Amino acid sequence: MHRAVSRFTETTLEIFRDSQSISGDGGGLLGRHLGARILTVADAFDSLTHDQAHRRALTRVQALQHLQNTEGAKFDRNVVAALQRWLNSEESQQLDQASEIEQALRANSQNDPGAVAQASGLCHLFSHLTL
């Protein structure tokens, strides 16, 4: 059991290292671990669709267009295409509805902001893991 956990940890670290080292020059994408290519697209999509200090959040359509415009240069075109298919799926539509419900609850509730932020972060993490 310990050996299996150790191998899982090694693989996870390898995927994370690969996703952090992908450069914008287009070289070496195919040699990267598939998990790293998926993580890179998921991280970029998440960043694009959330407010940042230097810009407002993009819509899902705008973020996908950005990823498609830079696919091949930085993002695996197959992973971007899979993301596009998922965004058009029923599961994605349900996630949109859940986000709208979450926003309405936030607007009308007096929950601890720290707890809400932590719960939201966990939801985003699980969403990316599902991707």
C-alpha positions as CSV (number, residue, x, y, z in Angstrom):
1,M,0.0,0.0,0.0
2,H,2.8,2.4,1.0
3,R,4.5,1.8,-2.4
4,A,1.3,2.5,-4.3
5,V,0.8,5.8,-2.4
6,S,4.4,6.7,-3.0
7,R,4.1,6.0,-6.8
8,F,0.9,8.1,-6.9
9,T,2.7,11.0,-5.1
10,E,5.6,10.7,-7.5
11,T,3.3,10.8,-10.5
12,T,1.3,13.7,-9.1
13,L,4.5,15.7,-8.6
14,E,5.7,14.8,-12.1
15,I,2.4,16.1,-13.6
16,F,2.6,19.3,-11.5
17,R,6.3,20.0,-12.5
18,D,5.5,19.4,-16.2
19,S,2.5,21.7,-16.1
20,Q,4.6,24.5,-14.5
21,S,7.4,24.1,-17.0
22,I,5.4,24.2,-20.3
23,S,6.7,27.2,-22.1
24,G,5.0,29.3,-24.8
25,D,7.4,28.3,-27.5
26,G,5.4,25.3,-28.6
27,G,8.3,22.9,-28.1
28,G,7.9,19.7,-26.1
29,L,4.1,19.7,-25.6
30,L,3.8,16.2,-26.9
31,G,6.5,14.9,-24.6
32,R,4.7,16.2,-21.6
33,H,2.6,14.0,-19.4
34,L,-1.1,14.1,-20.5
35,G,-2.1,15.1,-16.9
36,A,0.3,18.1,-17.2
37,R,-1.3,19.2,-20.4
38,I,-4.8,18.9,-18.9
39,L,-3.7,20.7,-15.7
40,T,-2.2,23.6,-17.8
41,V,-5.5,24.1,-19.8
42,A,-7.6,23.8,-16.6
43,D,-5.5,26.3,-14.7
44,A,-5.5,28.8,-17.6
45,F,-9.3,28.5,-18.0
46,D,-9.9,29.0,-14.3
47,S,-7.6,32.0,-14.3
48,L,-9.3,33.5,-17.3
49,T,-12.8,33.1,-16.0
50,H,-12.1,34.7,-12.6
51,D,-11.3,38.3,-11.7
52,Q,-7.6,39.0,-11.4
53,A,-5.8,42.0,-10.0
54,H,-5.0,43.2,-13.5
55,R,-8.2,42.4,-15.3
56,R,-11.9,41.4,-15.0
57,A,-13.0,37.8,-15.5
58,L,-13.7,36.7,-19.1
59,T,-16.9,34.8,-20.0
60,R,-16.5,31.1,-20.7
61,V,-16.8,31.8,-24.4
62,Q,-14.2,34.5,-24.3
63,A,-11.8,32.3,-22.3
64,L,-12.3,29.4,-24.7
65,Q,-11.6,31.6,-27.6
66,H,-8.4,32.7,-26.0
67,L,-7.3,29.1,-25.4
68,Q,-8.1,28.2,-29.0
69,N,-6.1,31.2,-30.3
70,T,-3.0,30.1,-28.4
71,E,-3.5,26.3,-28.8
72,G,-0.5,24.6,-30.2
73,A,1.7,27.4,-28.9
74,K,1.1,26.7,-25.3
75,F,-2.0,24.5,-25.0
76,D,-2.7,21.0,-26.3
77,R,-5.3,21.4,-29.0
78,N,-6.9,18.1,-28.1
79,V,-7.3,19.1,-24.5
80,V,-8.8,22.5,-25.5
81,A,-11.2,20.6,-27.8
82,A,-12.2,18.3,-25.0
83,L,-12.8,21.3,-22.8
84,Q,-15.0,22.8,-25.5
85,R,-17.1,19.6,-25.7
86,W,-17.5,19.6,-21.9
87,L,-18.5,23.2,-21.8
88,N,-21.3,22.4,-24.3
89,S,-22.4,19.4,-22.3
90,E,-25.4,19.1,-19.9
91,E,-23.1,18.7,-16.9
92,S,-21.5,22.0,-17.7
93,Q,-25.0,23.6,-18.0
94,Q,-25.8,22.2,-14.5
95,L,-22.6,23.7,-13.1
96,D,-23.6,27.1,-14.5
97,Q,-27.0,26.8,-12.7
98,A,-25.2,25.8,-9.5
99,S,-23.0,28.9,-9.8
100,E,-26.0,31.1,-10.3
101,I,-27.6,29.6,-7.2
102,E,-24.4,30.1,-5.2
103,Q,-24.2,33.8,-6.2
104,A,-27.9,34.2,-5.1
105,L,-27.2,32.6,-1.8
106,R,-24.1,34.8,-1.2
107,A,-26.2,37.9,-2.0
108,N,-28.9,36.9,0.5
109,S,-26.9,35.2,3.3
110,Q,-24.8,36.3,6.2
111,N,-22.3,33.5,6.2
112,D,-18.8,33.9,7.3
113,P,-16.9,35.2,4.2
114,G,-13.9,33.0,5.1
115,A,-16.0,29.8,5.1
116,V,-17.7,30.8,1.8
117,A,-14.3,31.5,0.2
118,Q,-13.0,28.2,1.4
119,A,-16.0,26.3,0.2
120,S,-15.8,28.0,-3.2
121,G,-12.2,27.1,-3.5
122,L,-12.9,23.5,-2.8
123,C,-15.7,23.5,-5.4
124,H,-13.3,24.9,-8.0
125,L,-10.7,22.3,-7.1
126,F,-13.2,19.4,-7.5
127,S,-14.4,20.9,-10.7
128,H,-10.8,20.9,-12.1
129,L,-10.2,17.4,-10.9
130,T,-13.4,16.3,-12.7
131,L,-12.1,17.8,-15.9
